[in-house]
Each structure stands twice: as C-alpha cells, then as structure tokens.
XYZ file of C-alpha atoms in Angstrom:
633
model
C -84.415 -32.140 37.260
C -83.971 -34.712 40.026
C -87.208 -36.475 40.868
C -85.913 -37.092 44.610
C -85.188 -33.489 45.056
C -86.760 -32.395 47.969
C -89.238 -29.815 47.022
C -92.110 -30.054 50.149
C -94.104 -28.858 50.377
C -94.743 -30.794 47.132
C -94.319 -34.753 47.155
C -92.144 -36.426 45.243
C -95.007 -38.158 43.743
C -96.050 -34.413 42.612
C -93.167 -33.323 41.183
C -92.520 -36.806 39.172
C -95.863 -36.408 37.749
C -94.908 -32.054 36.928
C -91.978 -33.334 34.770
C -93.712 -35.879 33.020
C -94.189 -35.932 29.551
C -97.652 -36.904 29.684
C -100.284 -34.311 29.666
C -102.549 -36.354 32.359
C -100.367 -37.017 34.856
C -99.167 -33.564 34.550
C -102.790 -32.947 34.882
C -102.981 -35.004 38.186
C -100.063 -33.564 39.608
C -101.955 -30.251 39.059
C -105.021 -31.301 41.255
C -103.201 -32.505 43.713
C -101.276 -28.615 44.074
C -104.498 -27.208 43.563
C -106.057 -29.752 46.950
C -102.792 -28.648 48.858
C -103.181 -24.828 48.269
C -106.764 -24.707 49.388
C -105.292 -26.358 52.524
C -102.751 -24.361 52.869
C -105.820 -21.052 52.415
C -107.632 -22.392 54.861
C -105.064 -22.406 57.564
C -104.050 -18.952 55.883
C -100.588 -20.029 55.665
C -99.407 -17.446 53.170
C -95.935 -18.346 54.023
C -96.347 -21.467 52.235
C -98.458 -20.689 49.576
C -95.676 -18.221 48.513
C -93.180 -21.060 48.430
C -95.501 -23.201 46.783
C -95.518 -20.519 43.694
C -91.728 -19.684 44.074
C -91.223 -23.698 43.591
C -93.431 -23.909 40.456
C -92.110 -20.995 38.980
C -88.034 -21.236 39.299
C -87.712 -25.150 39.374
C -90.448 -25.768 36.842
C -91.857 -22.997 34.581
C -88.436 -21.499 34.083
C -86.597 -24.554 34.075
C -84.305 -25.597 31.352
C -86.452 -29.037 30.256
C -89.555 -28.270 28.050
C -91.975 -30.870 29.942
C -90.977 -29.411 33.315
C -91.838 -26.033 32.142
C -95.205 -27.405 31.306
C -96.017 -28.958 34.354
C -94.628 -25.286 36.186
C -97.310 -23.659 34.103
C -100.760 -26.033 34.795
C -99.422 -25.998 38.596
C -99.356 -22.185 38.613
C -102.920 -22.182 37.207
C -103.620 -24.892 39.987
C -102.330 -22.476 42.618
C -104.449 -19.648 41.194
C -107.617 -22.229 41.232
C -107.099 -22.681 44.878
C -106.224 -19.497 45.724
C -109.654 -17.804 44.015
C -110.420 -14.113 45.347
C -107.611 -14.145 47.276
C -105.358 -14.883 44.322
C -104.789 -11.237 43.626
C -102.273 -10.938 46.245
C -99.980 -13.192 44.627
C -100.890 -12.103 40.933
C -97.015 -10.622 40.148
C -95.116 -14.216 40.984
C -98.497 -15.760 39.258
C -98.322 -14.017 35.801
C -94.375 -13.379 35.299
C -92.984 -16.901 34.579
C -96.045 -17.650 32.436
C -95.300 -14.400 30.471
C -91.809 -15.283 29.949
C -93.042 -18.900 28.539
C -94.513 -16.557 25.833
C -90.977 -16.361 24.453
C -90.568 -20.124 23.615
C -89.116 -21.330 20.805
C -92.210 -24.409 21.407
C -95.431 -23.490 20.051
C -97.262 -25.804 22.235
C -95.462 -24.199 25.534
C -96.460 -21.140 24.274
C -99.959 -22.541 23.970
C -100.316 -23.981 27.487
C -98.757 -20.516 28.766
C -102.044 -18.937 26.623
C -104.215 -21.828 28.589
C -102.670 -21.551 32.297
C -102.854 -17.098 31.994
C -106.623 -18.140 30.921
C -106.752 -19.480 33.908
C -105.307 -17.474 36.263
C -106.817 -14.125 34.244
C -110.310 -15.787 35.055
C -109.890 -16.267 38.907
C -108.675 -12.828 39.699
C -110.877 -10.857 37.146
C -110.042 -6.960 37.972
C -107.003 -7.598 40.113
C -105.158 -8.273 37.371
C -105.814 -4.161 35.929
C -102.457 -3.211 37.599
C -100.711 -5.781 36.150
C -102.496 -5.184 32.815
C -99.125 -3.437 30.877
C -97.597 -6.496 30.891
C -100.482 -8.645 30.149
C -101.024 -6.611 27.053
C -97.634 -6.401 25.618
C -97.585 -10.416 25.966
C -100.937 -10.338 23.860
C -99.710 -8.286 21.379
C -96.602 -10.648 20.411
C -99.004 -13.606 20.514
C -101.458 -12.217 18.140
C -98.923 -11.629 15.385
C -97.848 -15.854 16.255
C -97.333 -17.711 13.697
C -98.923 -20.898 15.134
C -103.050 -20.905 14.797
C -103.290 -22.682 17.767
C -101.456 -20.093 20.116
C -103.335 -17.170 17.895
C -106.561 -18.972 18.817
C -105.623 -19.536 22.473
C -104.304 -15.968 22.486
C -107.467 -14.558 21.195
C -109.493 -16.237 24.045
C -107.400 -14.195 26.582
C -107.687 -11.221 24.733
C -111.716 -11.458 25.001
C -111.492 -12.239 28.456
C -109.390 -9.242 29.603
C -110.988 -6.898 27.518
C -114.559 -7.879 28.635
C -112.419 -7.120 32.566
C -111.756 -3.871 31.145
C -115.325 -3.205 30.319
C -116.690 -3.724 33.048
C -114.197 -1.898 35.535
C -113.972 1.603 36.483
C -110.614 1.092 37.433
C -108.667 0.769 34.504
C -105.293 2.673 34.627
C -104.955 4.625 30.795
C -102.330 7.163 32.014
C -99.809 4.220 32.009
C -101.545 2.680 28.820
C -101.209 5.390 26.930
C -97.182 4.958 26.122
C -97.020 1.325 25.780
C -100.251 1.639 22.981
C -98.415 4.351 21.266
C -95.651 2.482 21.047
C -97.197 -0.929 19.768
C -99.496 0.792 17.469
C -96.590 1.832 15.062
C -96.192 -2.569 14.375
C -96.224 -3.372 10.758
C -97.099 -6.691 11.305
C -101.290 -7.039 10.260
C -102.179 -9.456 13.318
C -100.528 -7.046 15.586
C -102.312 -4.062 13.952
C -105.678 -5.455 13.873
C -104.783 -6.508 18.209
C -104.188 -2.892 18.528
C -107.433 -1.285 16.522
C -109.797 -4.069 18.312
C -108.251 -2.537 22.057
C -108.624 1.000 20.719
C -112.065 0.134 19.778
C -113.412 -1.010 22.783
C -111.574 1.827 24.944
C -113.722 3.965 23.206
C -116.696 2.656 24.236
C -116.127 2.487 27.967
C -117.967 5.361 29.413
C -115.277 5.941 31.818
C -112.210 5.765 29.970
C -112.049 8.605 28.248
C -109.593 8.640 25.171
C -110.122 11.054 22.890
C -107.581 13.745 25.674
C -104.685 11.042 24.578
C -105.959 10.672 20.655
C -102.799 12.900 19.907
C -100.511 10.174 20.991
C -101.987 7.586 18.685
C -103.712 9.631 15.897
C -100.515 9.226 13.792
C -100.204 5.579 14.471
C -103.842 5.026 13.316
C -103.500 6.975 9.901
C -100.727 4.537 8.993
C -102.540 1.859 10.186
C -105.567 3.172 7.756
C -103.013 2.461 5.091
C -102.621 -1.308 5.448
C -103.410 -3.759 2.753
C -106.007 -5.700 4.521
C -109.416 -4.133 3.798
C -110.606 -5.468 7.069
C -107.617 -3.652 9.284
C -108.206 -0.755 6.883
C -112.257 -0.870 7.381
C -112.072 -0.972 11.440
C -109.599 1.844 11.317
C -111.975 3.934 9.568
C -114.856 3.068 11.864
C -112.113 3.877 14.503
C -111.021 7.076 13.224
C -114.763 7.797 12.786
C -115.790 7.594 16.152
C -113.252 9.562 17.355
C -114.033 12.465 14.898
C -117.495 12.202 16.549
C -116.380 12.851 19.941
C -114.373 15.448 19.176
C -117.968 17.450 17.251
C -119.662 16.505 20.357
C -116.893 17.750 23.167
C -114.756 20.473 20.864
C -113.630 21.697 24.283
C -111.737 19.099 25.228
C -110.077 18.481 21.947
C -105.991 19.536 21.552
C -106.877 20.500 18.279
C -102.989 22.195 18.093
C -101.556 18.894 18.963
C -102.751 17.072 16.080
C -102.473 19.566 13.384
C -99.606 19.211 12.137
C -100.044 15.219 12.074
C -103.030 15.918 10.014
C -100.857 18.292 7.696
C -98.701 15.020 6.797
C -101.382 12.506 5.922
C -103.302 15.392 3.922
C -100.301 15.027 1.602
C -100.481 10.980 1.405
C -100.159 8.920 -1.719
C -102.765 6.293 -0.336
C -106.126 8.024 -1.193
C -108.294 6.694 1.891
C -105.562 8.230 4.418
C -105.611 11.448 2.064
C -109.594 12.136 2.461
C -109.863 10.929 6.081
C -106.856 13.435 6.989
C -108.514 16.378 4.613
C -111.845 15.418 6.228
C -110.268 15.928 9.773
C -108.731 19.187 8.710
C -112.562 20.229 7.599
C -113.626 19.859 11.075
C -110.913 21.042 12.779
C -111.066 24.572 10.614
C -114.622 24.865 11.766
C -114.414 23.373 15.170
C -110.737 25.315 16.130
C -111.174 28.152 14.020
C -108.036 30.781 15.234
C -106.231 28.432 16.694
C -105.148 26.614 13.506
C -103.848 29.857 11.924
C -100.364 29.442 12.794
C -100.145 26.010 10.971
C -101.649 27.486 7.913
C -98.132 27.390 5.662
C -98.391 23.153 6.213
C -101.900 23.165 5.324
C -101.743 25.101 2.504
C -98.552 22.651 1.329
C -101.162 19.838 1.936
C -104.632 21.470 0.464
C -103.303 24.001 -2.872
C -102.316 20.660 -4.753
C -105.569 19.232 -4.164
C -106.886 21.761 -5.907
C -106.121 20.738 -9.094
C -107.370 16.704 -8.796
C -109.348 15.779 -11.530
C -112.376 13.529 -11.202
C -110.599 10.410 -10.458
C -110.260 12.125 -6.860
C -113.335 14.169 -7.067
C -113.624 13.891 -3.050
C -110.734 15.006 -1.751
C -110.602 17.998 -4.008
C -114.343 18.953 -2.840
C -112.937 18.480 1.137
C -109.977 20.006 0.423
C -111.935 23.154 -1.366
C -113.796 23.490 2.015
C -110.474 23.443 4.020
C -108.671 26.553 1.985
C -112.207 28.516 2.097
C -112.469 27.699 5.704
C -108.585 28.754 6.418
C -109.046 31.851 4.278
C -111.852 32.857 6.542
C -109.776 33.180 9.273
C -107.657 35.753 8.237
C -109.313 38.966 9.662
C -108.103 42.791 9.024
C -107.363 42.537 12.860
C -104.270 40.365 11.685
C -102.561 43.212 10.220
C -102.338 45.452 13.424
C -100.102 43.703 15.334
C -96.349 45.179 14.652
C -94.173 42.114 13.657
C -90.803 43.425 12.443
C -88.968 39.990 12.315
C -87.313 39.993 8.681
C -88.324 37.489 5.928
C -86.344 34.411 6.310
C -84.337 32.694 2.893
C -85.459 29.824 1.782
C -81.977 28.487 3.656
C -83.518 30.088 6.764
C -86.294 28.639 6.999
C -86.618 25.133 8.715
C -87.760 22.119 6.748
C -91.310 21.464 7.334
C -90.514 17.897 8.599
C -88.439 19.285 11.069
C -91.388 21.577 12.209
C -93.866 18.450 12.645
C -90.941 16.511 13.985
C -90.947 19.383 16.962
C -94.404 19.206 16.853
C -94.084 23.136 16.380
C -96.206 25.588 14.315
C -94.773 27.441 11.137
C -93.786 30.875 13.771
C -92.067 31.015 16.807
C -93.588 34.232 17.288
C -96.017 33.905 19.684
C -96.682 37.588 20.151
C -100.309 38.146 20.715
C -103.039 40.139 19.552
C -105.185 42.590 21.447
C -108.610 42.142 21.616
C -108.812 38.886 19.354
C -111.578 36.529 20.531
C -109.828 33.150 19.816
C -111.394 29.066 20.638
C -108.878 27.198 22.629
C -109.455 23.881 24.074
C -109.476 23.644 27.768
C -106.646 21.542 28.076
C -104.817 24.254 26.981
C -104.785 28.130 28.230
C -106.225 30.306 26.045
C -103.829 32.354 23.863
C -104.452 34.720 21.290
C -103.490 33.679 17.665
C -101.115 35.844 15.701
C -100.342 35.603 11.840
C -97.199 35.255 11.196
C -97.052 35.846 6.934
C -93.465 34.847 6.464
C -94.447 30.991 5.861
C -97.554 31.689 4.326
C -95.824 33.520 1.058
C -93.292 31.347 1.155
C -95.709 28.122 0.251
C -97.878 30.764 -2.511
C -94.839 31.903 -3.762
C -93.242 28.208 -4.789
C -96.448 27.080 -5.748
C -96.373 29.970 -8.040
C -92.646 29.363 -8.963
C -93.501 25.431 -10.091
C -93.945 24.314 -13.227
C -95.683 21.472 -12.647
C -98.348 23.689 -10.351
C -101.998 22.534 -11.962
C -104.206 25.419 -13.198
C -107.080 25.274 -10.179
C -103.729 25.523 -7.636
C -102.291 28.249 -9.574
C -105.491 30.289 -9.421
C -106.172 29.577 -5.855
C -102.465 30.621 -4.876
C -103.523 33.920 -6.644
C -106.814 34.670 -4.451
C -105.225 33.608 -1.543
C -102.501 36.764 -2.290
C -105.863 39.147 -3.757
C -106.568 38.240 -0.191
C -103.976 38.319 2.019
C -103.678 42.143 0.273
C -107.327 43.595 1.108
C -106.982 41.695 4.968
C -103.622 42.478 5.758
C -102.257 45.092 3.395
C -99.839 46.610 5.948
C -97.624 43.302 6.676
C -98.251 42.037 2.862
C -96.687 45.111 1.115
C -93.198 43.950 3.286
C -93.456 40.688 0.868
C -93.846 42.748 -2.408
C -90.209 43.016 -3.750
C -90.214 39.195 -2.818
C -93.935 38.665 -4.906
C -93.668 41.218 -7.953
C -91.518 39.318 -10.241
C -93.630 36.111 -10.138
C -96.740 37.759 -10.468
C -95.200 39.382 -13.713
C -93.835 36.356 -15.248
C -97.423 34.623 -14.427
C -98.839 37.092 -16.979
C -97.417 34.433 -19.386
C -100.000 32.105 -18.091
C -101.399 29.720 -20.416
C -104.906 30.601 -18.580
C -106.797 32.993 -19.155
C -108.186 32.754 -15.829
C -104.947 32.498 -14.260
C -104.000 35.844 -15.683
C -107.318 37.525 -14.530
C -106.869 36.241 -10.944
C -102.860 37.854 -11.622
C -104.138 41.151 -12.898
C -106.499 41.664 -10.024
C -103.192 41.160 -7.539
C -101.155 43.360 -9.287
C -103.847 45.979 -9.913
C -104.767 46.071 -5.622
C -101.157 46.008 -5.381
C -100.978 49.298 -7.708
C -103.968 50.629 -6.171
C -103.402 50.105 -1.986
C -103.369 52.936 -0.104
C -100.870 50.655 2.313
C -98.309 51.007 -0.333
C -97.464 54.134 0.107
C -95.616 53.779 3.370
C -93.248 51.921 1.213
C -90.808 54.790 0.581
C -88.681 54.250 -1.983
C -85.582 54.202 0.462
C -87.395 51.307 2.678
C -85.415 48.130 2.553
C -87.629 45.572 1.902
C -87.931 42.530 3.335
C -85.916 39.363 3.082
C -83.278 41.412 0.980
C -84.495 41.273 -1.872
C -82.966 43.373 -4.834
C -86.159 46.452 -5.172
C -87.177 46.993 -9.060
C -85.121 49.573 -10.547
C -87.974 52.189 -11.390
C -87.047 55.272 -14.168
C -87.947 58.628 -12.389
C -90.672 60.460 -13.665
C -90.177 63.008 -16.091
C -89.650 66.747 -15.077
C -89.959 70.055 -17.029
C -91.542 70.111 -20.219
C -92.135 66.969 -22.143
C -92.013 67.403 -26.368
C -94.738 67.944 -28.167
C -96.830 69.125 -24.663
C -98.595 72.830 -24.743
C -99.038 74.958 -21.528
C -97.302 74.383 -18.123
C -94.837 71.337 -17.666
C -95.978 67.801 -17.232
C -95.876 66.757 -12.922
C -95.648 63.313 -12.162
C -97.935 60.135 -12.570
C -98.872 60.314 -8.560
C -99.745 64.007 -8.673
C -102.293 64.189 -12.158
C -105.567 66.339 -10.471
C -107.612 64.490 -13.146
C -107.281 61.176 -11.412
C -107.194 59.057 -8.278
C -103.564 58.820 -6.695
C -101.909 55.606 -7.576
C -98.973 54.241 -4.998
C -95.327 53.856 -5.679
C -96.102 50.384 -6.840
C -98.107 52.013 -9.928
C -95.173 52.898 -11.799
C -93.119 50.030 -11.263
C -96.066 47.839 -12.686
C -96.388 49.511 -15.955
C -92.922 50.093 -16.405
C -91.863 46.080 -15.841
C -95.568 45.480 -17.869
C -93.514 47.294 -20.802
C -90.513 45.761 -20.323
C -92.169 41.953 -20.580
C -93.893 43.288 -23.370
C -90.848 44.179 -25.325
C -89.018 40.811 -24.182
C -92.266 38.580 -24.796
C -93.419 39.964 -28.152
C -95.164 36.652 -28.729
C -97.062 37.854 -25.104
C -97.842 41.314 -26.615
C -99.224 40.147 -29.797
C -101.607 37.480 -28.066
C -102.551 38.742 -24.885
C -101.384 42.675 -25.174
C -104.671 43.976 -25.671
C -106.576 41.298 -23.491
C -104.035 42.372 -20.085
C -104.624 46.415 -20.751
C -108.230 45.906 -21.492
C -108.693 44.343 -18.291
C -105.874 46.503 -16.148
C -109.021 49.503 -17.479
C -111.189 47.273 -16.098
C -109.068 47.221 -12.367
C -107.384 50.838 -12.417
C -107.985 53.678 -13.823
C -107.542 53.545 -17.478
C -106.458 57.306 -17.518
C -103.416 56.574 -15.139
C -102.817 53.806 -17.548
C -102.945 55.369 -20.982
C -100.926 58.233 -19.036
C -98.095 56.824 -17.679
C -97.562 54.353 -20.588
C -97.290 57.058 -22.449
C -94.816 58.959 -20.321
C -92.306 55.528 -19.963
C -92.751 55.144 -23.570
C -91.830 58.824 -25.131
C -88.137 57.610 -22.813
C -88.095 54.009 -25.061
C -84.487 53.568 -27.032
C -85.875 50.739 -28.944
C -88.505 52.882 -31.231
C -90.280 49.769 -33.154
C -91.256 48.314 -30.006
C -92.727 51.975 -29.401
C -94.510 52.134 -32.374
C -95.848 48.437 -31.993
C -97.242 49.775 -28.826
C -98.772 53.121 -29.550
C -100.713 50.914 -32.500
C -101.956 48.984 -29.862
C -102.464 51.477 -27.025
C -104.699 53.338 -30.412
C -106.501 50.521 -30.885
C -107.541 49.677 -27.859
C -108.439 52.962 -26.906
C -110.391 53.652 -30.480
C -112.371 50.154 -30.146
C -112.608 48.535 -26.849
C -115.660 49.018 -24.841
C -113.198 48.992 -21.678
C -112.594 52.387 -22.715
C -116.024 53.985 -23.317
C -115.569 56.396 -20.763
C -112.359 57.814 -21.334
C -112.766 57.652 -25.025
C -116.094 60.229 -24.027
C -113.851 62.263 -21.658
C -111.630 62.584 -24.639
C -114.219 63.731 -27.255
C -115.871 65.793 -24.537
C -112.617 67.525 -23.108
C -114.470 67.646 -19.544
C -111.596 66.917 -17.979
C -108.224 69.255 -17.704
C -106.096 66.924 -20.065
C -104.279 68.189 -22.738
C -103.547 65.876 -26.181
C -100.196 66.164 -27.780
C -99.051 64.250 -30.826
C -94.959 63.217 -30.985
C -93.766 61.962 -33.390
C -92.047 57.874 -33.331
C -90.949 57.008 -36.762
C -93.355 58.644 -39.057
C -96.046 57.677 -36.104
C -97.783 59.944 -33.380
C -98.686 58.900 -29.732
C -101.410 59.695 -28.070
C -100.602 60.522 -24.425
C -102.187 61.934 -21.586
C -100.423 64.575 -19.790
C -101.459 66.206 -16.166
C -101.494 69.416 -17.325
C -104.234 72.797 -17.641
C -106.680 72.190 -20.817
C -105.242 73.753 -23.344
C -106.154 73.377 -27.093
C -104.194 70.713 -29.265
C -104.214 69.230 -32.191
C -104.975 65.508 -32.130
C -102.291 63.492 -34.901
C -103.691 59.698 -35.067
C -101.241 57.237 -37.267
C-alpha cells in the first residue's frame, strides 16, 4: 500500500505506522484512531466514523499485505474502544473483516483477529446477540485450530460471549437452532467439545429454553457420546443427562414422536455407552409417552428383542432393555383390536427399509386411522391424536427374529410371548397373520429349548383354542397371500372298527369344548413334523403332547390324532405313534383325568380297537356310549 495515499481522515503518519511491521508502532497508530474516533463521537459525526471503519477494513484488514491486515485489525478494535456503548450501531462493518481474518493462512493474524473481536466483543456486550450466528460459526473453526495460541485466544472469546449469553434475556435460539445442528455433526474433537460446552450452558439459562429443539440435536449428541475422548464422551453424558431430566420434569412439552425413531437407531449401536443411554431414553419415554410410542413399536422391538439375549458382559442394557419390551407390551390394550383395518399384509419387498422410515422421520404405519374412545398422552406441541396399532410391522420383526438362526434363546422366547400376547389382546387382527405365523411356530417345535418350545406350545395351543378363529372360514383369503395349510377333511360316515351311530367331526364332539378351524390344522402338521423329524418324535414326542394336555383339551387331542391317523399311508409311523399316544395316556400324570373318564365311562365316548400291523389304536370317537371292547398292543 502507498504510505502517501491519502486516507484522511487518518494521517499519513497513521497509516505508516498501520502497515508497519512492528507491533508498537502499530500499537501507536491504534491510539491515535482510537483519540480521533472519540473526537469524531463527541461531535457525533457518524458520517466519519463510518469512513473511518470502511478505511480500516477495505485498505487494511482485507488488504493483500499481512502487516497491513494487522494494523486494519488493532485499528478496528481502536474504533470500537472509542466508540463504547454506542459501538453497537456499527457492530456489522466492526466484526465482518475481523471474521474473515479467521481464514488466514497466518496463525498469528488469526491470533490478533481472536485479540481485536476480544476487544470489540467486550465494548458492545449484548449488542453483539444479533450478530451472534456469525460470531459462533467463527468460534467453532478456531477451536478445532491447530495453533495453541489461536485455540487459547479463541477460548477467551468463547468465555466472554457465552458469559453475554448468560446474562441476557435476549438471546435469539430460533436462528441458533440450524446453525448448532449443523456444526454439531463435526468429527473433529476440539470442535465437538466447542459444541457440548455451548449446549451446556444453554441449558442452564432459565430463559432459553432448549429441550422444544432437543429433536434437532439429539442425534448429533448420541454420536458425539461415541467419541474417543473420555472427557467429550463424559460431558455428553452429563449433557444428555440433564436433558432427560427436563423432559421427567415437563413431559408435556416433550416431542416424544420426534425423537423416537432417533432413539430406535442408537438402541441398536455397537458402542455400549450410546447403546444404554439410548435404551435408557426409550425407558422413559415408554413410561412418560405411553400410546404415543405404539406406532414405532416394529423399530423398537428391532432395537430391544436382541438385547434380550446379552450375557453378563452387558448385564445393563439387557436389564433396561427388559423394562422397555415389558413397558411396550403394556401398551397394547384389547381396545387395539376394534378398530377395522383391512389394509393387506405387505411382502417383505413391500415393506420400506427401516432406514428409510427414520430417514422420513415416519412411524412403521401410514395409517393414521384413529381409535374411538382411546385416552392417549400427547405432548402439547403437538395435537392430540389417538394411537392406532397397526400389526403389519410388528409380525414382521417377531416373525424374522423367529426365522434367524443366529436369534439367542432369551430373544427367541420373548418373540414368543410377545405373539401369546398379541393373541389374547388383539385376537381379531392377529388371526389375519396366522397363515403367515403357523409354519414358524411349527418348525420352532425343533427348538433346542425346552423353554422355547413351552413358550411355542402355549401360541399354538391359544391359537387352536381362540374363539376369534373361527371367523376364519376356510374360504377367507388370508393375508399377505400366503399359501393356507392344506387341511384333510374330517371323516364322514362310519369309521372301522366304531359301534353305534357314525363318527361327526372333531368341532362338533358333545363330550368336549369346541376347538376352531385352527385345531385341526395343528395336529395334523404336528403329525406330519413328527413323521419327517423322527429324531423330534423320539426326544420330545411325549414331552410336546404331554404339555399340548396341559393347554387343550387332551380329549380333542387323543381324538383327533386318532381320526388323522386311522387315514396314515405310512403304517410304521402309525404304529410308532399309537405306542406313544398308549404310553402317554397309560403313564403320564397329564392325563389323570381322562385316563379316569376312561375307566369310569362318565362320559358318552365309545372305545374301538383297529387294527395297524398286528397293533390296535385307541381312539376316541364322538359318538353315543355304547359298549366296546378295549384291544391294548
């Protein structure tokens, strides 16, 4: 820059000293500006102050000579000296050439642009709020600098405008909001722990509050939770944590829907801090939201079955994630299966990936039919809507689980009580899933568990046993197209071997309960695993028909095994079974009571022998009592 330029109001002398390369004559130069702008204030000669700054800003601070920008930057803080309360009127052509100095390629520009927005931060105090955007996304690119000297410097600005914050009432968090949720997603660690230390004190000024905008950051701070330094990691967590007390103290105000599905992701983290804080959210939202969570319950089941089956190494999240599938299962209420949803069962190639869903920020339904008469919590930042169970993802996630080998023991049995469930609250909409259900629940029988297989029995047995499946006629296409169970009809006219009137069918027997149309179908595909799985028969035969006496009646069962198998081609397998069906009706104490009913005749049965390879089968036949004589192999 030419020395001789004229620049006046500035003196030569001034702007030779600016452009020196001497930090105390820049220094001088910068009380004389600072003596000339207090003249200039006092005569309220704005005209010239303005030029003044214009001056020091495009023929010094953005100039192309690194000691001239220097000097541009002390005189700026010069002219914000002089200017003192009234500085705020001239804050914008103040702070934007110092800002851009940020960007230097010098560290030590960049460090006396830290020094001179000190400066002129300090003088105007809460005029600079409206301007605080920019302020703030200069910060957070000098706190991830690489040169401890601007970091420090930085850091001294960043104390002094939060401590501005504090103590105003006029701080502008509408317009925050986007520009934090965009910087909170840095990777850098200097930047990340700029961002927590803001977030921090926002929370504790009684009149900002944050926790109606958490949803914009909450996903920002989980991955920030997952950062290698344990002292970003720790004031996360404290973060986190005093948000999660807000939102106990004011569940009201909480968009509890907003951040499910954010909490559904980081339930299913690898990084086990992020994995218990999310399942530790989902806790409180389950018993803070209640209803209002049900239609994201096919992502939080993804997240919370697996859990399930932790072992002790991760003894906490499986205890918090325990509480989340009781708490979930609780709200599913009978009054879930009255409303009439007809939509079909989608394929697997129907149905959206779940990303995709959190990615809309979108439940698991776009039915949003509602329910009458359904008290429901909703926040008051939202209206409130009645919540309506939509089943369709719900199987879907039980019925993979269920489908997986690699699905641990504790999830497999939870899977299974969530369907005993889903059965007794919502019988009605669950029997349209049945077709879809039937032949995993029959293949589970092969279970390695025996606990597994109880939990499957008592399914299949309230499946057998629901009035609700009745309405499924046999000509009712069921849902999601699924290919129905080919079922043998029952037997009519006389069967061989019976005495008195002809046999009816299984449903109709006057000696016991009426079983559905899902009754027959079980013990005839229970039969036909048994024949396929003879390794299944031999080990678990008598343990699955002890306890199916246990569920059912054991007279249906002993009856219409007995009526499929008198129709079996394959005669060993027949005889294997009548053995068995003997002995466990001879010696288990399952059968007590129909072994009495036998001896005792008290009911109108009638006994006939016929005859399977030099071997006799016992089987109960709805008929009149008549007398017979009882053949045992």
């Amino acid at each position: 820059m030419n020395a001789e330029r004229d620049l006046s109001p500035l003196t030569p002398n001034i702007v030779r000293a600016l452009n020196d390369k001497m930090y105390e004559k820049r220094k001088v130069a910068a009380l004389e500006i600072e003596k000339l702008v207090r003249e200039f204030v006092a005569q309220n000669n704005t005209a010239q102050i303005k030029h003044v700054i214009q001056i020091l800003s495009q023929e010094f601070a953005l100039s192309q000579h690194p000691h001239s920008r220097k000097g541009g930057l002390i005189g700026l803080a010069a002219c914000s000296i002089a200017l003192g309360k009234d500085s705020g009127q001239y804050l914008r052509e103040l702070i934007e050439p110092v800002l851009t100095c940020f960007n230097d390629a010098d560290s030590r520009l960049r460090y006396y642009a830290c020094e001179a927005l000190y400066n002129i931060v300090k003088v105007a105090r809460g005029s600079v709020l409206p301007h605080f955007n920019v302020l703030f996304d200069g910060l957070s690119k000098l706190a991830a600098d690489p040169d401890p000297n601007v970091k420090s410097g930085s850091e001294l600005l960043d104390r002094l405008l939060k401590d501005i914050v504090t103590e105003s009432s006029k701080f502008d968090l509408v317009s925050f909001v986007p520009l934090l949720r965009e910087r909170i997603y840095s990777n850098n660690q200097y930047a990340r722990q700029f961002i927590i230390s803001w977030i921090l004190v926002l929370e504790n000024v009684p009149d900002i509050i944050l926790l109606e905008y958490l949803p914009e950051i909450l996903d920002g701070l989980f991955q920030i939770l997952g950062d290698n330094s344990k002292e970003i990691r720790k004031m996360c967590e404290v973060s986190l944590g005093e948000f999660l007390k807000e939102i106990k103290k004011m569940p009201d105000s909480v968009k509890f829907a907003e951040m499910a599905n954010i909490l559904v992701i980081h339930c299913q983290s690898s990084d086990d801090l992020i994995q218990l804080t999310a399942m530790s959210w989902m806790r409180e939202f389950l018993q803070l939201a209640g209803r209002v969570m049900l239609p994201y319950s096919s992502g939080i089941l993804t997240a919370v079955l697996p859990c399930l089956s932790y072992d002790d190494r991760k003894k906490s999240i499986k205890e918090v994630a325990n509480v989340c599938n009781l708490s979930l299962m609780k709200l599913v209420t009978p009054e879930d299966d009255e409303s009439d949803d007809t939509s079909h069962l989608p394929s697997q190639e129907e149905l959206p990936s779940y990303q995709e869903s959190v990615d809309r920020g979108t439940p698991d339904t776009d039915n949003d039919s509602s329910l009458d008469n359904i008290s429901v919590f909703a926040p008051r930042s939202s209206p409130a809507t009645a919540v309506t169970l939509n089943l369709d993802g719900i199987v879907q996630v039980l019925d993979r689980y269920l489908h997986e080998p690699s699905t641990g023991m504790m999830t497999r049995i939870c899977v299974l009580k969530w369907l005993y469930h889903l059965y007794i609250k919502t019988p009605r909409k669950m029997f349209r899933h049945t077709d879809l259900l039937f032949p995993i629940l029959l293949k589970t029988l092969s279970d390695e568990s025996d606990e597994v297989i109880l939990k499957d029995l008592e399914v299949l047995a309230e499946i057998a046993s629901s009035p609700a499946g009745q309405s499924n006629s046999a000509n009712e296409e069921p849902v999601g197209g699924q290919t129905k169970l080919q079922v043998p009809s029952p037997a009519r006219g006389v069967l061989p071997g019976s005495c008195g009137e002809g046999a009816r069918g299984l449903e109709s027997s006057p000696s016991t309960p009426t079983m559905n149309s899902y009754f027959h179908r079980f013990m005839v595909n229970l039969l036909k695993r048994f024949s396929s799985e003879r390794k299944l028969l031999e080990i678990r035969g008598a343990f699955i028909i002890r306890q199916l006496c246990l569920l059912l009646n054991a007279e249906n069962i002993f009856h219409s095994m007995a009526d499929i198998l008198l129709r079996e081609e394959d005669l060993k397998f027949a005889s294997t079974m009548v053995q068995n069906l003997n002995s466990i009706l001879l010696t288990s104490s399952e059968l007590f009571q129909l072994r009495s009913q036998l001896k005792d005749l008290q009911t109108p049965v009638c006994i006939s022998s016929v005859t399977v390879k030099d071997c006799s089968i016992k089987s109960i036949i709805g008929a009149k009592k008549c007398n017979a004589q009882l053949h045992v192999c």
